[in-house]
XYZ file of C-alpha atoms in Angstrom:
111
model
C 23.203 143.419 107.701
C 24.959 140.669 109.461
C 26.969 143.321 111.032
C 24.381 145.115 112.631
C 23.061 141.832 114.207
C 26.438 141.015 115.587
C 26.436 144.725 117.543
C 22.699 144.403 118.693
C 24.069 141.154 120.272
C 26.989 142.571 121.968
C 25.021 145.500 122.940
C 21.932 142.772 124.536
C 25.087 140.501 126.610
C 26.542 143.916 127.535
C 22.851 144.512 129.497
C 22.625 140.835 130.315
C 26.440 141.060 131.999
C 25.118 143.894 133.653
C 22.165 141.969 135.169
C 24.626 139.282 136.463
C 26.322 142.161 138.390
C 22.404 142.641 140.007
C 22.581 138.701 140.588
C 25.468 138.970 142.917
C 24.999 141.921 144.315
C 21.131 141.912 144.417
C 19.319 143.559 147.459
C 16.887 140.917 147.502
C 15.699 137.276 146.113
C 13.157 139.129 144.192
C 15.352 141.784 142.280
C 17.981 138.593 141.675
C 14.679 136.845 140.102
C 14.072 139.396 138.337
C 17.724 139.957 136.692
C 18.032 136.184 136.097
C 14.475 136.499 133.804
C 16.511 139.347 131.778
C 19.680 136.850 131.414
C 16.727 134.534 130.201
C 15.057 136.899 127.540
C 18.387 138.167 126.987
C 20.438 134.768 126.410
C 17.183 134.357 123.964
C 17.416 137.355 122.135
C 20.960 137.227 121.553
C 20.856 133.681 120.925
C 18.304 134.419 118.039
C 20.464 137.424 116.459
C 23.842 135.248 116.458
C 21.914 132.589 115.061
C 20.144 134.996 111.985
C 23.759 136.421 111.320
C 25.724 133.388 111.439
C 23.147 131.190 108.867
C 23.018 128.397 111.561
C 19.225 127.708 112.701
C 20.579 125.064 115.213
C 21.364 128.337 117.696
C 17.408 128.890 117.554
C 17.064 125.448 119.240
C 19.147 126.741 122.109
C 17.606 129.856 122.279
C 14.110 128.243 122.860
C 15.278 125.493 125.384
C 17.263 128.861 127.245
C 13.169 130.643 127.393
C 11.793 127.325 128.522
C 14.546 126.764 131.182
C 13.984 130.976 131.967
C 10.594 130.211 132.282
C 10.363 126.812 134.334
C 12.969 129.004 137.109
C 10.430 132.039 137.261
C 7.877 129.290 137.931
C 9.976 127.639 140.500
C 10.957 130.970 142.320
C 6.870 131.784 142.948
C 6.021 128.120 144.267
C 9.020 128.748 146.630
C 7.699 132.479 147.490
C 3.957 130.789 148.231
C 5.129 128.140 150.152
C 7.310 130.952 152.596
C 4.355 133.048 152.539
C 1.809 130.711 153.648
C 4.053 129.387 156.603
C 4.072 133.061 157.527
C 7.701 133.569 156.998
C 8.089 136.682 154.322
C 10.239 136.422 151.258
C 13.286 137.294 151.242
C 13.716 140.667 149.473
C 9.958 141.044 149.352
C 8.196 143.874 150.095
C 5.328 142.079 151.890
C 2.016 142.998 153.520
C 3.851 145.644 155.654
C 4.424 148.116 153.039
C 2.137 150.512 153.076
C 1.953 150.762 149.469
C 0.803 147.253 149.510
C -3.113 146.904 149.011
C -4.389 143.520 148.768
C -7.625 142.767 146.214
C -10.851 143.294 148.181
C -12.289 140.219 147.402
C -15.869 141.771 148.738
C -16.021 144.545 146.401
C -14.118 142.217 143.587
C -16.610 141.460 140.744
């Protein structure tokens, strides 16, 4: 069983080494946010499996202080995005209000 475990984890970092290719290479600050939230859930998950294989619950410690840190940096990335948007500058990578597959909420109709 333990050996199955140990392949699901190489097989989740091969995905999350994958996503640190889309961190350095990333077209825009959103897609990089986006592939540093699957290092996050993927640090987590493999984090978990090594820890259920190897016996040692001390690795699920680290694996929920890795999703907290995950989470505080997707938190941190959309204060930064609101703050650029509402001094009118665009995000970086963003798609924005001039897509025209953008539709904002009709707050009239909303409700």
């Amino acid at each position: 069983m333990s050996e199955f475990l140990l392949g699901a984890a190489v097989f989740i970092l091969g995905t999350v080494a994958l996503g640190l290719i889309r961190i350095l290479r990333g077209p825009g600050n959103v897609d990089r946010m986006l592939a540093a939230q699957l290092l996050g859930t993927g640090g987590v998950s493999a984090l978990l499996l090594l820890g259920v294989a190897s016996g040692v619950s001390a690795v699920a410690e680290v694996a929920l202080l890795l999703a907290l840190l995950a989470a505080f940096s997707s938190v941190a990335f959309v204060v930064g995005a609101a703050r650029q948007t509402r001094s009118g500058s665009p995000v970086e990578g963003s798609y924005g209000n001039d897509d025209p597959g953008f539709h904002p909420p009709d707050r009239d109709n909303a409700g």
